[in-house]
């Protein structure tokens, strides 16, 4: 061992690298000297001074089990060294194992030692500690797949070559797919989406839900209920909802109140009573829990994550009808919609810049010219079922919504949440052009046209780059805006009118024209397709306040269907002026006219026939009938008013009941409350 120490001490005396070797037999004999005071093992017999020296050299204490670090390193993976981990490849011809520790601070010095030296050599002879083993980074399958997708992304080389893009020719006839031979009506256009089969589905699911809940918990459901037996009653319920969107009142009971005649709506009770409306609203259902609820798969404890199973069948029946009834114009727009909802649902979203910040997000594609909603997709979060991270949510939404619109020369307009050079390239491969704003920090967007923060650029300034057919444009208005387009050129043509070369902006000196790129006018014109539909729905919103999220989705789709039916009706009635309010009022009247709450009540007042006998004229619907004895409504109201602050006597009871008003009234020799009830506005 002293020969080995001399070899280490002589290693730094010259520029030539020196190696001191000894055989395993000689060194093993030296290890047998257990009483040698110059050496000690790494056991508990180390003194505090020796332990401190070891800590200073290695940076950490010896192994708690008494093993030396050379023995521990044999079981671990070698890292950060050019030496091979295989011991057989590090043995020379004399049977000596060589392990090299190179100190980066000491140039030209190589220390070669036997692999057993570390077990018995004095720590003072060791000049360099072993390098700590590098920790391996463990990656999951999702991270590996995301890395592979990132490596497969194409590279974009931007230049200043003019792509000379133009808007392609569009050969389809936009508008309704049906040929309307005769005159259409709001009811006929609405039935294109809400046919009798859909109303029958709602009636069946609502009756099943009411029957199940009342059987499972009869104490909680004590209110009277009878099943919905006709489609007319289900249509009347929808008609009442549409009418409530036109005539907005603070509370649901205000539509049926009779205490204030000035605010009384007399005709509603003829088609549906308040308690009947509340009952249908309470049990309204869009699925069969026993059939539609996801069940655990084979070998799995958790069911498949279909978060929309409560409305899945309803969506499958309604949504495909949208693009079946309408051929879109060339320009399409994709944006998100928000269904207002603050209740409990796992996929509730928060969007700060929306009028309704909390709710359910819906991806929608609309006709850029008319605002007709073609497709909708409810966002429920990441795709947990496939276990794949959603790389590029905006691109995934666009590619899903545009299925079936390939190779028809459509042009898609999106905002900066969706637009990217990669999406533009994928859409071009499908035969779809695109236009949209893009974020400045997009990975593949050209960085040399991004505006610096200082100095502030001039208003109307801009630049552009191109990559094959994709055009990237930067333009500064009140703030920097960045675009991507595959149908525009970077500069205006010579025949472009002067008013289209700029946009009107207000300034301190008055209104002025700010130069703008050619694509700006098309973006402002066609991007508002979704906003136009939301604006029409917001004027006469159908939805009511709900604690459950499925009715909120139901009312949102009802509003979308009414808006689409209105657009179809306007297309079939060219030259006629019809507002959305008039369309909805006509539709609500038609839906409620097919059902009467009491079959004895006529829909409208009958014309008096002069040939009828006087006893048959102007009889009216208020006919007294005999029934069980109940408290008289007039006597009860009078006594309640007379004895406000003291105990009142019992009111009179009567077996006479008004068939229309459904109240019991006195009709005898002592009092005629029946006449007072129907003739006097004040009962006391």
XYZ file of C-alpha atoms in Angstrom:
684
model
C 0.000 0.000 0.000
C 2.909 2.375 0.683
C 4.145 1.675 -2.847
C 0.707 2.637 -4.113
C 0.795 5.816 -2.027
C 4.161 6.745 -3.478
C 2.757 6.207 -6.923
C -0.095 8.617 -6.175
C 2.284 11.217 -4.770
C 4.497 10.984 -7.820
C 1.660 11.289 -10.261
C 1.725 15.068 -10.276
C 5.532 15.593 -10.603
C 5.614 15.558 -14.394
C 3.550 16.294 -17.419
C 3.686 12.658 -18.418
C 0.764 10.601 -17.147
C 1.906 7.919 -14.729
C 0.236 4.713 -13.612
C 1.150 2.672 -10.555
C -0.086 -0.877 -10.562
C 0.131 -3.722 -8.149
C -1.091 -7.264 -8.393
C -4.187 -8.470 -6.678
C -2.199 -11.067 -4.691
C 0.130 -8.474 -3.178
C -2.671 -6.126 -2.321
C -4.840 -8.849 -0.814
C -2.025 -9.718 1.538
C -1.876 -6.181 2.744
C -5.604 -6.152 3.376
C -5.189 -9.038 5.842
C -3.250 -6.825 8.263
C -6.180 -6.003 10.495
C -3.937 -4.669 13.329
C -2.189 -2.156 11.090
C -2.834 1.243 12.638
C -2.521 3.054 9.308
C -5.607 1.401 7.863
C -9.121 0.793 9.064
C -12.298 -0.424 7.482
C -15.472 1.666 7.079
C -17.162 0.146 10.094
C -18.196 1.432 13.479
C -14.573 1.434 14.670
C -13.794 4.713 12.886
C -12.938 7.557 15.166
C -14.704 10.879 15.029
C -11.633 12.485 13.463
C -11.436 9.902 10.712
C -15.162 10.170 10.096
C -14.835 13.948 9.728
C -12.024 13.497 7.207
C -14.213 11.134 5.191
C -17.047 13.655 5.220
C -14.778 16.417 3.955
C -13.431 14.281 1.137
C -16.607 12.602 -0.083
C -19.102 15.274 0.832
C -21.301 12.834 2.743
C -20.744 10.239 5.530
C -20.072 6.566 5.057
C -22.890 4.153 4.426
C -24.955 3.457 7.523
C -24.501 -0.287 7.044
C -20.725 0.021 7.249
C -20.091 -0.621 3.567
C -17.545 1.471 1.717
C -18.568 3.493 -1.281
C -16.541 1.404 -3.713
C -18.691 -1.599 -2.826
C -21.887 0.417 -3.127
C -20.925 1.759 -6.540
C -20.615 -1.756 -7.882
C -24.405 -2.122 -7.579
C -25.285 1.203 -9.176
C -25.166 2.481 -12.708
C -22.047 4.391 -13.660
C -22.693 7.860 -15.064
C -20.548 10.791 -16.189
C -17.433 8.716 -16.952
C -15.817 7.441 -20.115
C -14.945 4.209 -18.353
C -17.023 1.174 -19.217
C -19.212 -0.203 -16.476
C -18.212 -3.767 -17.274
C -15.336 -4.841 -14.985
C -13.973 -7.352 -17.496
C -13.263 -4.582 -19.995
C -11.259 -2.581 -17.422
C -8.782 -5.346 -16.481
C -5.288 -5.274 -17.979
C -3.108 -8.212 -18.947
C -1.695 -8.568 -15.428
C -5.138 -8.943 -13.883
C -5.210 -5.453 -12.423
C -8.474 -3.561 -12.525
C -7.975 0.053 -13.497
C -10.444 2.758 -12.509
C -9.664 6.341 -13.465
C -10.907 9.436 -11.622
C -10.070 12.605 -13.514
C -10.114 15.923 -11.720
C -11.085 18.762 -14.032
C -9.042 21.230 -11.978
C -5.812 19.186 -12.237
C -4.623 19.036 -15.813
C -2.486 16.141 -16.928
C -2.956 13.963 -13.837
C -4.519 10.520 -14.014
C -4.970 8.418 -10.903
C -5.173 4.659 -11.385
C -6.083 2.457 -8.463
C -7.237 -1.047 -7.758
C -10.982 -1.420 -7.315
C -10.336 -2.712 -3.778
C -8.248 0.279 -2.720
C -11.216 2.263 -1.586
C -11.983 -0.304 1.066
C -8.725 0.027 2.987
C -6.765 3.025 1.724
C -6.322 5.960 4.077
C -8.700 8.702 3.091
C -5.941 11.271 3.214
C -4.356 9.737 0.124
C -7.487 10.293 -1.985
C -7.430 13.619 -3.793
C -10.765 13.531 -5.649
C -14.174 12.231 -4.502
C -16.196 10.051 -6.878
C -18.749 11.900 -8.974
C -22.304 11.488 -7.724
C -24.479 9.271 -9.852
C -26.812 11.204 -12.154
C -30.489 10.676 -11.541
C -32.416 9.230 -14.382
C -35.452 11.185 -15.589
C -38.455 8.922 -15.710
C -40.911 9.851 -18.457
C -44.439 8.604 -18.877
C -46.019 7.341 -22.053
C -47.937 10.587 -22.503
C -44.737 12.651 -22.316
C -42.983 10.365 -24.769
C -45.864 10.621 -27.206
C -45.980 14.399 -26.861
C -42.221 14.514 -27.527
C -42.621 12.344 -30.620
C -45.427 14.551 -31.899
C -43.262 17.606 -31.348
C -40.395 16.027 -33.280
C -42.747 15.226 -36.154
C -43.890 18.842 -36.507
C -42.854 20.411 -39.789
C -40.364 23.226 -40.079
C -41.478 26.530 -41.607
C -39.047 28.595 -43.661
C -40.371 32.138 -44.000
C -39.362 34.467 -46.819
C -40.620 37.547 -48.654
C -41.910 35.813 -51.768
C -45.402 36.997 -52.678
C -47.714 33.943 -52.591
C -50.291 35.672 -54.866
C -53.197 33.962 -53.102
C -56.758 34.451 -54.328
C -60.176 33.414 -53.076
C -61.091 30.133 -54.833
C -64.314 29.713 -56.746
C -67.247 28.294 -54.810
C -69.637 26.112 -56.811
C -72.262 25.138 -54.207
C -75.638 26.861 -53.867
C -75.864 28.208 -50.307
C -79.127 28.209 -48.430
C -81.769 25.645 -47.419
C -81.273 22.146 -48.751
C -85.016 21.633 -49.292
C -86.908 23.076 -52.234
C -89.858 25.033 -50.879
C -92.696 24.845 -53.357
C -95.335 26.599 -51.256
C -95.206 29.127 -48.499
C -93.430 28.151 -45.323
C -94.309 29.102 -41.764
C -92.390 29.425 -38.488
C -93.912 26.175 -37.239
C -92.877 24.229 -40.353
C -89.303 25.549 -40.180
C -89.085 24.688 -36.493
C -90.360 21.158 -37.143
C -87.351 20.521 -39.370
C -85.357 20.123 -36.148
C -87.991 19.393 -33.489
C -90.170 16.783 -35.128
C -92.751 14.551 -33.469
C -90.146 11.839 -32.833
C -88.095 14.233 -30.701
C -91.164 15.368 -28.738
C -92.127 11.735 -28.194
C -88.639 11.012 -26.853
C -88.920 13.895 -24.370
C -92.385 12.778 -23.278
C -91.268 9.183 -22.735
C -88.117 10.077 -20.779
C -89.986 12.583 -18.593
C -92.702 10.078 -17.688
C -90.119 7.400 -16.827
C -88.185 9.810 -14.651
C -91.315 10.909 -12.781
C -92.436 7.335 -12.210
C -89.036 6.244 -10.910
C -88.492 9.188 -8.566
C -91.974 9.041 -7.084
C -91.606 5.306 -6.480
C -88.140 5.559 -4.926
C -88.887 8.505 -2.643
C -92.626 9.059 -2.188
C -92.175 11.322 0.848
C -90.213 13.842 -1.202
C -92.583 13.806 -4.187
C -96.023 14.422 -2.707
C -97.245 16.943 -5.273
C -99.943 15.621 -7.611
C -98.706 14.313 -10.930
C -100.240 12.677 -13.948
C -98.239 11.326 -16.905
C -97.941 13.307 -20.120
C -100.293 11.477 -22.447
C -100.139 13.584 -25.610
C -97.534 15.291 -27.746
C -99.703 18.404 -27.708
C -99.015 18.936 -24.015
C -95.270 18.507 -24.547
C -95.386 21.053 -27.378
C -97.422 23.418 -25.200
C -94.684 23.216 -22.562
C -92.081 24.254 -25.158
C -94.408 27.001 -26.385
C -94.737 28.408 -22.869
C -90.926 28.433 -22.563
C -90.609 30.342 -25.849
C -93.272 32.833 -24.733
C -91.446 33.390 -21.447
C -88.370 34.407 -23.438
C -90.363 37.179 -25.104
C -92.313 38.318 -22.039
C -89.786 38.385 -19.206
C -91.014 38.579 -15.619
C -88.954 38.430 -12.420
C -90.529 35.281 -10.990
C -92.148 32.184 -12.427
C -95.326 32.692 -10.381
C -95.835 36.128 -11.928
C -96.983 34.552 -15.191
C -100.007 32.975 -13.457
C -100.758 35.531 -10.729
C -104.254 36.994 -10.436
C -103.828 39.324 -7.495
C -102.915 42.285 -9.680
C -105.199 42.538 -12.659
C -102.950 45.075 -14.360
C -100.193 42.456 -14.639
C -102.435 39.469 -15.208
C -101.824 37.218 -18.223
C -105.206 35.613 -18.656
C -104.651 33.218 -21.552
C -101.751 31.208 -20.132
C -103.861 29.265 -17.656
C -106.025 28.013 -20.487
C -103.109 26.133 -22.049
C -101.073 25.104 -19.006
C -101.470 25.727 -15.308
C -98.639 26.844 -13.099
C -98.390 23.599 -11.142
C -98.435 21.551 -14.326
C -95.584 23.592 -15.791
C -93.563 23.217 -12.591
C -94.225 19.480 -12.550
C -92.996 18.951 -16.119
C -90.008 21.165 -15.427
C -89.194 19.139 -12.318
C -89.219 15.754 -14.034
C -87.859 16.849 -17.421
C -85.340 14.211 -18.490
C -83.278 13.431 -21.582
C -82.030 9.910 -20.904
C -82.888 6.609 -19.284
C -80.491 6.109 -16.382
C -80.802 2.331 -16.521
C -79.850 2.210 -20.200
C -77.677 5.241 -20.917
C -75.542 5.384 -17.776
C -72.011 4.089 -18.554
C -71.230 0.689 -17.094
C -67.776 -0.555 -16.021
C -65.899 -2.316 -18.784
C -64.482 -5.808 -18.524
C -61.569 -5.825 -16.113
C -62.128 -2.215 -15.019
C -63.686 -0.815 -11.880
C -64.452 2.615 -13.341
C -67.029 3.150 -16.116
C -66.180 4.798 -19.402
C -65.959 8.575 -18.906
C -68.931 9.737 -20.995
C -69.700 12.907 -19.087
C -72.569 13.785 -21.426
C -74.524 10.559 -21.100
C -77.448 12.476 -19.545
C -77.987 14.374 -22.811
C -76.178 12.087 -25.266
C -79.256 10.622 -26.941
C -80.862 14.041 -27.195
C -77.722 15.461 -28.828
C -77.525 12.580 -31.289
C -81.114 13.168 -32.370
C -80.884 16.952 -32.778
C -77.369 18.073 -33.764
C -77.024 16.128 -37.060
C -80.088 17.949 -38.422
C -78.359 21.335 -38.408
C -76.012 20.897 -41.364
C -78.485 18.578 -43.112
C -80.946 21.460 -43.585
C -78.503 24.165 -44.678
C -75.699 24.573 -47.224
C -73.267 27.113 -45.873
C -71.763 29.994 -47.771
C -68.075 29.849 -48.608
C -66.942 31.528 -45.393
C -67.164 29.516 -42.169
C -66.478 30.741 -38.627
C -65.485 28.717 -35.564
C -65.706 30.119 -32.053
C -66.826 29.094 -28.575
C -70.173 29.677 -26.886
C -70.914 29.760 -23.169
C -74.005 28.223 -21.579
C -74.491 30.184 -18.329
C -74.374 27.823 -15.369
C -72.940 28.175 -11.863
C -74.054 24.837 -10.458
C -72.095 21.658 -9.907
C -70.665 20.006 -12.994
C -67.196 18.570 -13.537
C -66.596 20.352 -16.852
C -67.708 23.861 -15.888
C -65.421 26.491 -17.411
C -64.391 30.034 -16.529
C -63.792 32.513 -19.368
C -63.030 36.004 -18.099
C -63.800 37.937 -21.293
C -67.258 36.431 -21.877
C -70.567 38.015 -20.779
C -71.302 34.784 -18.902
C -67.985 33.966 -17.282
C -69.042 30.696 -15.646
C -70.719 27.958 -17.589
C -70.427 25.102 -20.043
C -68.239 25.756 -23.071
C -69.532 24.788 -26.509
C -67.428 24.774 -29.666
C -69.534 25.918 -32.612
C -69.108 26.330 -36.363
C -71.414 28.775 -38.128
C -72.079 30.210 -41.554
C -70.036 33.410 -41.696
C -72.676 35.231 -43.768
C -75.941 34.358 -42.019
C -74.916 33.159 -38.550
C -76.573 29.755 -39.053
C -75.116 27.265 -36.549
C -73.895 24.219 -38.463
C -72.233 22.150 -35.762
C -71.817 22.204 -31.997
C -69.568 20.241 -29.662
C -69.726 20.439 -25.867
C -66.313 20.610 -24.230
C -65.927 18.221 -21.294
C -62.188 18.515 -20.653
C -59.233 16.452 -21.775
C -59.738 13.108 -23.450
C -59.253 10.904 -20.408
C -60.593 7.770 -22.078
C -57.726 7.452 -24.540
C -55.109 8.512 -22.018
C -53.489 10.802 -24.589
C -52.680 14.424 -23.789
C -54.647 16.837 -25.945
C -51.810 18.366 -27.940
C -53.199 21.492 -29.572
C -56.768 21.817 -28.326
C -57.660 24.484 -30.873
C -56.402 22.418 -33.804
C -58.255 19.355 -32.542
C -61.548 21.284 -32.338
C -61.174 22.726 -35.839
C -60.323 19.387 -37.414
C -63.295 17.713 -35.708
C -65.837 20.358 -36.703
C -64.708 20.530 -40.345
C -65.121 16.821 -41.080
C -67.214 16.555 -44.251
C -66.268 20.012 -45.573
C -63.059 18.925 -47.323
C -62.228 19.752 -50.939
C -65.184 22.131 -51.414
C -63.232 25.432 -51.409
C -64.511 26.509 -48.011
C -62.643 29.260 -46.138
C -62.443 28.990 -42.364
C -62.150 32.076 -40.119
C -60.871 31.626 -36.550
C -59.408 33.712 -33.746
C -55.987 33.393 -32.141
C -57.037 30.508 -29.884
C -57.234 28.172 -32.879
C -55.012 29.652 -35.596
C -51.469 28.372 -36.058
C -49.175 27.610 -39.024
C -49.509 23.880 -38.336
C -53.320 24.102 -38.446
C -53.151 26.086 -41.694
C -50.970 23.387 -43.221
C -53.326 20.612 -42.103
C -56.366 22.449 -43.462
C -54.646 22.979 -46.808
C -54.038 19.242 -46.981
C -57.814 18.791 -46.574
C -58.675 21.342 -49.232
C -59.828 24.053 -46.791
C -58.391 27.575 -46.740
C -58.170 29.607 -43.564
C -57.917 33.130 -42.205
C -57.442 34.194 -38.621
C -55.529 36.043 -35.976
C -52.580 34.307 -34.339
C -50.678 34.752 -31.095
C -47.278 36.404 -31.316
C -45.660 33.743 -29.143
C -46.682 30.940 -31.474
C -43.757 28.612 -31.965
C -43.763 28.603 -35.776
C -44.776 32.225 -36.383
C -41.980 34.333 -37.970
C -40.235 36.263 -35.217
C -38.734 38.941 -37.447
C -42.113 40.643 -38.070
C -43.130 40.868 -34.402
C -43.273 44.469 -33.194
C -40.900 45.507 -30.400
C -42.344 47.004 -27.254
C -40.247 50.156 -27.606
C -40.274 52.386 -29.530
C -43.994 52.376 -30.225
C -44.675 51.590 -33.908
C -46.609 53.954 -36.108
C -50.311 53.296 -36.440
C -51.058 51.393 -39.633
C -47.538 50.024 -40.045
C -46.971 46.356 -40.732
C -44.908 43.668 -42.373
C -45.381 40.202 -43.821
C -43.664 36.896 -44.538
C -44.733 33.831 -46.496
C -44.094 30.113 -46.440
C -45.384 28.567 -49.659
C -49.120 29.443 -49.596
C -49.284 30.552 -45.950
C -49.075 34.323 -45.462
C -48.116 35.811 -42.075
C -48.992 39.488 -41.547
C -48.296 41.877 -38.682
C -50.277 45.104 -38.369
C -50.283 47.768 -35.676
C -53.559 49.485 -34.796
C -54.101 50.398 -31.138
C -51.994 47.345 -30.386
C -50.147 44.791 -32.507
C -52.299 42.261 -34.372
C -50.982 39.218 -36.219
C -52.731 37.257 -38.970
C -52.383 34.084 -40.989
C -54.117 33.615 -44.326
C -54.039 31.254 -47.279
C -56.399 33.266 -49.529
C -54.946 36.791 -49.424
C -52.010 38.644 -50.879
C -49.832 40.878 -48.713
C -50.547 44.057 -50.688
C -53.652 45.649 -52.160
C -54.174 45.248 -55.876
C -54.148 48.281 -58.149
C -57.919 48.170 -58.716
C -58.781 48.178 -54.984
C -60.925 51.242 -54.096
C -59.334 53.794 -51.834
C -61.919 53.353 -49.071
C -61.008 49.650 -48.814
C -57.312 50.331 -48.366
C -57.821 51.554 -44.810
C -60.165 51.552 -41.828
C -61.788 54.523 -40.149
C -60.394 55.276 -36.697
C -61.017 58.117 -34.266
C -58.104 60.186 -33.079
C -57.485 63.496 -31.361
C -57.521 65.284 -34.679
C -60.806 63.644 -35.743
C -61.664 60.589 -37.797
C -58.885 59.337 -40.028
C -58.227 56.428 -42.357
C -55.570 54.011 -41.096
C -53.861 51.786 -43.690
C -54.662 48.115 -43.222
C -53.796 44.816 -44.928
C -56.285 43.366 -47.445
C -57.330 40.515 -45.165
C -58.656 42.761 -42.371
C -62.007 43.524 -44.027
C -62.789 39.849 -44.630
C -61.869 38.934 -41.070
C -64.145 41.612 -39.566
C -66.967 40.659 -41.920
C -67.080 36.894 -41.458
C -65.690 36.262 -37.979
C -68.880 37.476 -36.285
C -71.026 34.496 -37.349
C -71.128 32.958 -33.856
C -71.525 36.361 -32.207
C -74.510 37.129 -34.416
C -76.235 33.918 -33.323
C -75.487 34.624 -29.648
C -76.877 38.124 -30.039
C -80.185 36.845 -31.431
C -80.496 34.303 -28.630
C -79.702 36.837 -25.935
C -82.555 39.139 -26.963
C -85.238 36.532 -26.191
C -83.496 33.954 -24.042
C -85.614 30.848 -23.502
C -83.755 29.362 -20.548
C -84.960 29.399 -16.979
C -82.854 29.252 -13.825
C -81.921 25.613 -13.201
C -79.983 23.759 -10.534
C -79.179 20.877 -12.900
C -76.942 21.246 -15.925
C -78.891 19.046 -18.453
C -81.851 21.494 -18.652
C -79.412 24.344 -19.304
C -77.958 22.437 -22.261
C -81.506 21.635 -23.387
C -82.592 25.287 -23.412
C -79.408 26.365 -25.204
C -80.064 23.879 -28.001
C -83.684 25.045 -28.137
C -82.496 28.622 -28.678
C -80.086 27.457 -31.388
C -82.875 25.556 -33.146
C -85.180 28.587 -33.099
C -82.425 30.812 -34.501
C -81.658 28.333 -37.297
C -85.364 27.979 -38.105
C -85.656 31.766 -38.314
C -82.740 31.936 -40.780
C -84.331 29.239 -42.953
C -87.668 31.053 -42.840
C -86.075 34.321 -43.963
C -84.366 32.508 -46.845
C -87.704 31.096 -48.016
C -89.506 34.437 -47.636
C -87.320 36.630 -49.789
C -88.425 40.255 -49.803
C -90.571 40.000 -46.646
C -89.591 41.763 -43.455
C -89.948 39.620 -40.354
C -88.302 40.227 -37.020
C -87.081 37.570 -34.648
C -89.680 38.609 -32.069
C -92.551 38.176 -34.510
C -91.195 34.794 -35.541
C -91.022 33.601 -31.933
C -94.468 34.923 -31.062
C -95.965 33.097 -34.034
C -94.116 29.913 -33.121
C -95.186 30.025 -29.453
C -98.814 30.603 -30.435
C -98.757 27.610 -32.770
C -97.166 25.303 -30.197
C -99.676 26.211 -27.478
C -102.741 26.215 -29.705
C -102.653 22.449 -30.168
C -103.321 21.715 -26.496
C -106.033 22.960 -24.156
C -105.714 22.417 -20.420
C -109.481 21.850 -20.149
C -111.226 20.421 -23.179
C -114.400 22.351 -22.354
C -112.606 25.686 -22.746
C -112.666 26.927 -26.344
C -109.506 28.230 -27.917
C -111.161 31.506 -28.886
C -114.483 33.220 -28.200
C -117.199 31.825 -30.416
C -119.291 34.101 -32.591
C -122.872 34.415 -31.342
C -125.452 32.928 -33.675
C -128.593 35.045 -33.908
C -130.754 31.958 -34.443
C -129.810 30.469 -31.081
C -132.219 30.719 -28.195
C -131.334 33.284 -25.516
C -130.637 30.540 -22.983
C -127.781 29.265 -25.200
C -126.177 32.617 -25.957
C -123.136 33.967 -24.068
C -123.163 31.133 -21.590
C -119.415 31.232 -21.063
C -117.164 28.589 -19.599
C -117.929 29.240 -15.892
C -120.424 26.487 -15.179
C -121.261 25.407 -11.598
C -120.855 21.713 -10.900
C -121.547 19.629 -7.793
C -118.670 18.013 -5.971
C -117.368 17.264 -2.487
C -117.810 19.880 0.220
C -114.970 22.395 0.433
C -114.362 25.839 1.972
C -115.918 28.710 0.017
C -113.229 30.908 -1.520
C -115.201 34.155 -1.075
C -116.170 33.506 2.546
C -112.602 32.519 3.426
C -111.182 35.702 1.888
C -113.706 37.926 3.672
C -113.073 36.396 7.088
C -109.299 36.594 6.626
C -109.589 40.304 5.877
C -112.019 40.958 8.742
C -110.140 39.024 11.434
C -106.547 39.965 10.663
C -105.248 40.140 14.244
C -107.514 37.680 16.000
C -108.781 34.193 15.582
C -111.292 34.001 12.782
C -114.408 31.811 12.764
C -114.683 28.894 10.413
C -115.768 29.883 6.896
C -118.759 28.357 5.190
C -118.427 25.230 3.074
C -120.084 24.499 -0.251
C -120.554 21.605 -2.665
C -120.795 23.976 -5.654
C -117.589 24.330 -7.671
C -116.795 26.504 -10.692
C -115.507 24.152 -13.364
C -113.198 26.738 -14.941
C -111.836 28.490 -11.849
C -111.673 25.225 -9.873
C -112.869 26.885 -6.617
C -115.851 26.120 -4.364
C -118.423 28.907 -3.955
C -121.629 29.339 -1.969
C -124.780 29.224 -4.060
C -127.871 29.018 -1.866
C -130.696 31.105 -0.459
C -128.460 32.752 2.163
C -125.505 33.796 -0.025
C -124.555 33.846 -3.677
C -120.777 33.850 -3.604
C -120.772 32.373 -7.121
C -122.021 35.672 -8.547
C -119.726 37.772 -6.343
C -116.667 35.778 -7.460
C -117.376 36.289 -11.165
C -118.684 39.873 -11.138
C -116.958 41.860 -8.406
C -113.289 42.798 -8.666
C -112.997 43.235 -4.878
C -114.376 40.425 -2.754
C -114.677 42.517 0.426
